[in-house]
Amino acid sequence: MKLCLKTIILLKNQKDLSSLPEGKLLINTINAHSYNTALKDPLFQEALLKGGALIPDGISMVLAFKFLRGEKIERTAGWDLFQYEMNKLNQKGGVCFFLGSSKKTLSLVCEKVKTVYPNIQVKTYSPPYKSSFTEEENREMINAVNMANPDLLWIGMTAPKQEKWAYEHLNELNVHCHIGTIGAVFDFFAGTVQRAPQWWQKNGLEWVYRLLKEPKRMWRRYIIGNVLFLWNILKEKNGMIMDHN
């Protein structure tokens, strides 16, 4: 199975979040950066394709769908998924588990949830900050989640680590809830990283805002990455034309 935007199934709009089935479901997001990365990382590619749902988090995916397939879809950011799921859980009450990020960020998350989502009980676990985990570290994370028996599980370790970890350990996670890999949303919600103002978001320019805010960290991802994404999309388009002929 190969990652191709001409065949991939994505959530079409934010309203479709309500159609996601209940129970254990792995929900990932995809943008230009993760698309480029997945083309070179077979496990990441498999994790995206074999998850329960895939959400277009980026204006690049919206434009690519229009260009390749003539289909109109709407951007659904990880933040949109987060708000939808948290509001839904807050209405009935339950336990939400945050796996990832630093202890400081998780502490800020806990405090804010008390105010914004008072009917949600929060459990957290801050894994070691490293590129890969030992078997013992993996077991500790899995046990922490399973002991909490959450009604909602968020994993924030940045892509592609979070998606691969969730996919590889999905069967060991004895949960019956939605599992979302949402990376930077932990920091957005905690307030440790500022999200782009509404105008930038509405006009598909959130990536420009982040580039201006953190040029040294983001230039490779957005300048080189967007050019690479365009090249990959043109190759897909050319393949479609060749197939048609």
Coordinates of C-alpha atoms in Angstrom, one line a residue:
M1 CA 0.0 0.0 0.0
K2 CA 1.4 3.3 -1.1
L3 CA 0.6 6.8 0.1
C4 CA -1.0 8.6 -2.9
L5 CA -3.2 11.7 -2.6
K6 CA -5.1 10.5 -5.7
T7 CA -6.4 7.5 -3.7
I8 CA -6.1 8.3 0.0
I9 CA -9.2 8.7 2.1
L10 CA -9.4 11.9 4.2
L11 CA -12.1 13.5 6.3
K12 CA -13.8 15.9 4.0
N13 CA -14.8 18.6 6.6
Q14 CA -15.1 19.3 10.3
K15 CA -18.8 18.3 10.3
D16 CA -17.6 14.7 9.5
L17 CA -15.9 14.5 12.9
S18 CA -19.4 13.6 14.2
S19 CA -19.5 10.6 11.9
L20 CA -16.4 8.9 13.3
P21 CA -17.3 5.6 14.9
E22 CA -17.3 5.3 18.7
G23 CA -14.8 2.9 20.4
K24 CA -11.1 2.4 19.8
L25 CA -10.1 4.5 16.9
L26 CA -6.7 5.9 15.9
I27 CA -7.0 9.4 14.4
N28 CA -4.0 10.9 12.6
T29 CA -3.5 14.2 10.8
I30 CA -1.6 14.8 7.6
N31 CA 0.0 17.9 6.1
A32 CA 2.7 18.7 3.5
H33 CA 5.5 17.9 6.0
S34 CA 4.2 14.6 7.1
Y35 CA 3.3 13.6 3.5
N36 CA 6.9 14.3 2.4
T37 CA 8.3 12.4 5.4
A38 CA 6.0 9.4 4.9
L39 CA 7.2 8.9 1.3
K40 CA 10.7 8.2 2.8
D41 CA 9.5 6.4 5.9
P42 CA 7.7 3.1 5.3
L43 CA 6.5 2.6 8.9
F44 CA 5.2 6.2 9.1
Q45 CA 3.4 5.7 5.8
E46 CA 1.8 2.5 7.0
A47 CA 0.8 4.1 10.3
L48 CA -1.0 6.9 8.3
L49 CA -2.7 4.5 5.9
K50 CA -3.8 1.9 8.4
G51 CA -5.1 4.2 11.1
G52 CA -8.8 4.6 11.7
A53 CA -9.1 8.1 10.3
L54 CA -6.9 10.6 8.6
I55 CA -7.5 14.4 8.8
P56 CA -6.2 17.1 6.4
D57 CA -4.3 19.4 8.7
G58 CA -3.0 22.0 6.3
I59 CA -4.0 24.2 3.3
S60 CA -1.5 22.3 1.2
M61 CA -3.7 19.1 1.4
V62 CA -6.8 21.1 0.5
L63 CA -5.2 22.5 -2.6
A64 CA -3.6 19.2 -3.6
F65 CA -7.0 17.5 -3.5
K66 CA -8.4 20.1 -5.7
F67 CA -5.5 19.9 -8.1
L68 CA -5.3 16.1 -8.3
R69 CA -8.9 15.1 -7.9
G70 CA -11.1 18.1 -8.5
E71 CA -12.5 17.5 -5.0
K72 CA -13.3 20.2 -2.5
I73 CA -12.3 19.4 1.1
E74 CA -11.9 21.6 4.1
R75 CA -8.9 21.8 6.4
T76 CA -9.5 20.2 9.8
A77 CA -6.5 21.1 12.0
G78 CA -5.4 19.0 15.0
W79 CA -6.7 21.9 17.1
D80 CA -10.2 21.4 15.6
L81 CA -10.1 17.7 16.4
F82 CA -9.0 18.5 19.9
Q83 CA -11.7 21.0 20.6
Y84 CA -14.4 18.7 19.1
E85 CA -13.4 15.7 21.2
M86 CA -12.9 17.7 24.4
N87 CA -16.3 19.4 24.1
K88 CA -17.9 16.1 23.4
L89 CA -16.3 14.4 26.5
N90 CA -17.0 17.4 28.7
Q91 CA -20.7 17.1 28.0
K92 CA -20.9 13.7 29.5
G93 CA -17.8 13.7 31.8
G94 CA -14.9 11.3 31.8
V95 CA -11.1 10.8 31.9
C96 CA -8.7 12.2 29.3
F97 CA -5.1 11.1 29.1
F98 CA -2.3 13.2 27.7
L99 CA 0.7 11.2 26.7
G100 CA 3.7 13.3 25.7
S101 CA 5.4 16.7 26.2
S102 CA 7.2 18.0 29.3
K103 CA 6.0 17.9 32.8
K104 CA 5.8 21.7 32.8
T105 CA 3.5 21.7 29.8
L106 CA 1.4 18.9 31.1
S107 CA 1.0 20.8 34.4
L108 CA -0.3 23.8 32.5
V109 CA -2.6 21.5 30.5
C110 CA -4.1 20.1 33.7
E111 CA -4.8 23.6 35.1
K112 CA -6.4 24.8 32.0
V113 CA -8.6 21.8 31.5
K114 CA -10.0 22.4 35.0
T115 CA -11.3 25.8 33.8
V116 CA -12.3 25.1 30.2
Y117 CA -13.5 21.5 30.6
P118 CA -14.6 21.2 34.2
N119 CA -16.2 17.8 33.7
I120 CA -13.0 16.1 32.4
Q121 CA -10.6 14.4 34.8
V122 CA -7.0 14.6 33.5
K123 CA -4.3 12.0 33.7
T124 CA -0.8 12.6 32.2
Y125 CA 2.5 10.9 31.4
S126 CA 5.7 12.7 30.3
P127 CA 8.0 10.3 28.4
P128 CA 11.7 10.8 28.1
Y129 CA 12.7 13.4 25.5
K130 CA 14.6 11.2 23.0
S131 CA 14.3 9.9 19.5
S132 CA 13.4 6.3 20.4
F133 CA 12.3 4.5 23.6
T134 CA 13.5 1.4 25.3
E135 CA 11.2 -1.6 25.8
E136 CA 10.9 -0.6 29.5
E137 CA 10.0 2.9 28.7
N138 CA 7.4 1.7 26.2
R139 CA 5.9 -0.6 28.8
E140 CA 5.8 2.2 31.4
M141 CA 3.8 4.4 29.0
I142 CA 1.4 1.6 28.0
N143 CA 0.8 0.7 31.6
A144 CA 0.2 4.3 32.6
V145 CA -2.5 4.6 29.9
N146 CA -4.1 1.3 30.6
M147 CA -4.3 1.9 34.4
A148 CA -6.1 5.2 33.7
N149 CA -8.6 3.5 31.4
P150 CA -9.3 6.9 29.7
D151 CA -12.3 7.9 27.7
L152 CA -10.1 9.9 25.4
L153 CA -6.3 9.6 24.7
W154 CA -4.1 12.3 23.2
I155 CA -0.5 11.5 22.1
G156 CA 1.8 14.5 21.5
M157 CA 5.4 13.5 20.6
T158 CA 5.7 15.3 17.3
A159 CA 5.5 13.6 13.9
P160 CA 6.4 11.0 12.8
K161 CA 7.3 9.6 16.3
Q162 CA 3.8 9.9 17.7
E163 CA 2.0 8.2 14.8
K164 CA 4.5 5.4 14.6
W165 CA 4.4 4.8 18.4
A166 CA 0.6 4.8 18.5
Y167 CA 0.4 2.4 15.5
E168 CA 3.1 0.0 16.8
H169 CA 1.5 -0.2 20.3
L170 CA -2.1 0.1 19.4
N171 CA -2.9 -3.5 20.3
E172 CA -1.2 -3.1 23.7
L173 CA -3.3 -0.1 24.6
N174 CA -6.4 -1.6 26.3
V175 CA -8.6 1.4 25.7
H176 CA -12.0 1.7 24.1
C177 CA -11.8 5.4 23.0
H178 CA -10.5 7.7 20.3
I179 CA -6.8 8.1 20.2
G180 CA -5.5 11.3 18.6
T181 CA -1.9 12.1 17.6
I182 CA -1.9 15.9 17.8
G183 CA 1.7 17.1 18.4
A184 CA 1.9 20.8 18.9
V185 CA -1.7 21.1 20.2
F186 CA -0.4 20.3 23.7
D187 CA 1.7 23.5 23.5
F188 CA -1.1 25.5 21.9
F189 CA -3.5 24.5 24.6
A190 CA -1.0 25.0 27.4
G191 CA -0.1 28.4 26.0
T192 CA 3.6 27.7 25.7
V193 CA 3.4 28.2 22.0
Q194 CA 1.2 30.8 20.4
R195 CA -1.1 29.7 17.6
A196 CA -1.5 32.0 14.6
P197 CA -4.4 34.6 14.9
Q198 CA -7.7 33.8 13.2
W199 CA -7.0 35.8 10.1
W200 CA -3.9 33.8 9.2
Q201 CA -5.7 30.6 9.9
K202 CA -8.7 31.5 7.8
N203 CA -6.6 32.4 4.8
G204 CA -4.5 29.3 4.9
L205 CA -1.4 31.2 6.1
E206 CA -0.8 29.7 9.5
W207 CA 2.4 28.1 8.1
V208 CA 3.7 31.6 7.1
Y209 CA 3.0 32.9 10.6
R210 CA 4.9 30.0 12.2
L211 CA 7.8 30.6 9.8
L212 CA 7.9 34.3 10.7
K213 CA 7.8 33.4 14.4
E214 CA 10.5 30.7 14.3
P215 CA 12.5 31.1 11.1
K216 CA 15.6 29.2 12.2
R217 CA 13.5 26.2 13.2
M218 CA 10.9 26.3 10.5
W219 CA 12.6 27.4 7.3
R220 CA 13.6 24.0 6.2
R221 CA 10.2 22.5 6.9
Y222 CA 8.2 25.3 5.1
I223 CA 10.5 26.6 2.4
I224 CA 12.3 23.4 1.2
G225 CA 9.4 21.2 2.4
N226 CA 6.7 23.1 0.4
V227 CA 8.8 23.0 -2.8
L228 CA 9.3 19.2 -2.3
F229 CA 5.6 18.8 -1.7
L230 CA 4.8 20.6 -4.9
W231 CA 7.3 18.4 -6.8
N232 CA 5.8 15.2 -5.3
I233 CA 2.3 16.4 -6.2
L234 CA 3.3 17.2 -9.8
K235 CA 4.8 13.7 -10.0
E236 CA 1.5 12.2 -8.9
K237 CA -0.3 14.4 -11.4
N238 CA 2.0 13.3 -14.2
G239 CA 1.5 9.6 -13.2
M240 CA -2.3 10.1 -13.4
I241 CA -2.0 11.6 -16.9
M242 CA 0.3 8.7 -18.0
D243 CA -2.2 6.2 -16.5
H244 CA -5.1 7.9 -18.4
N245 CA -3.2 7.7 -21.7

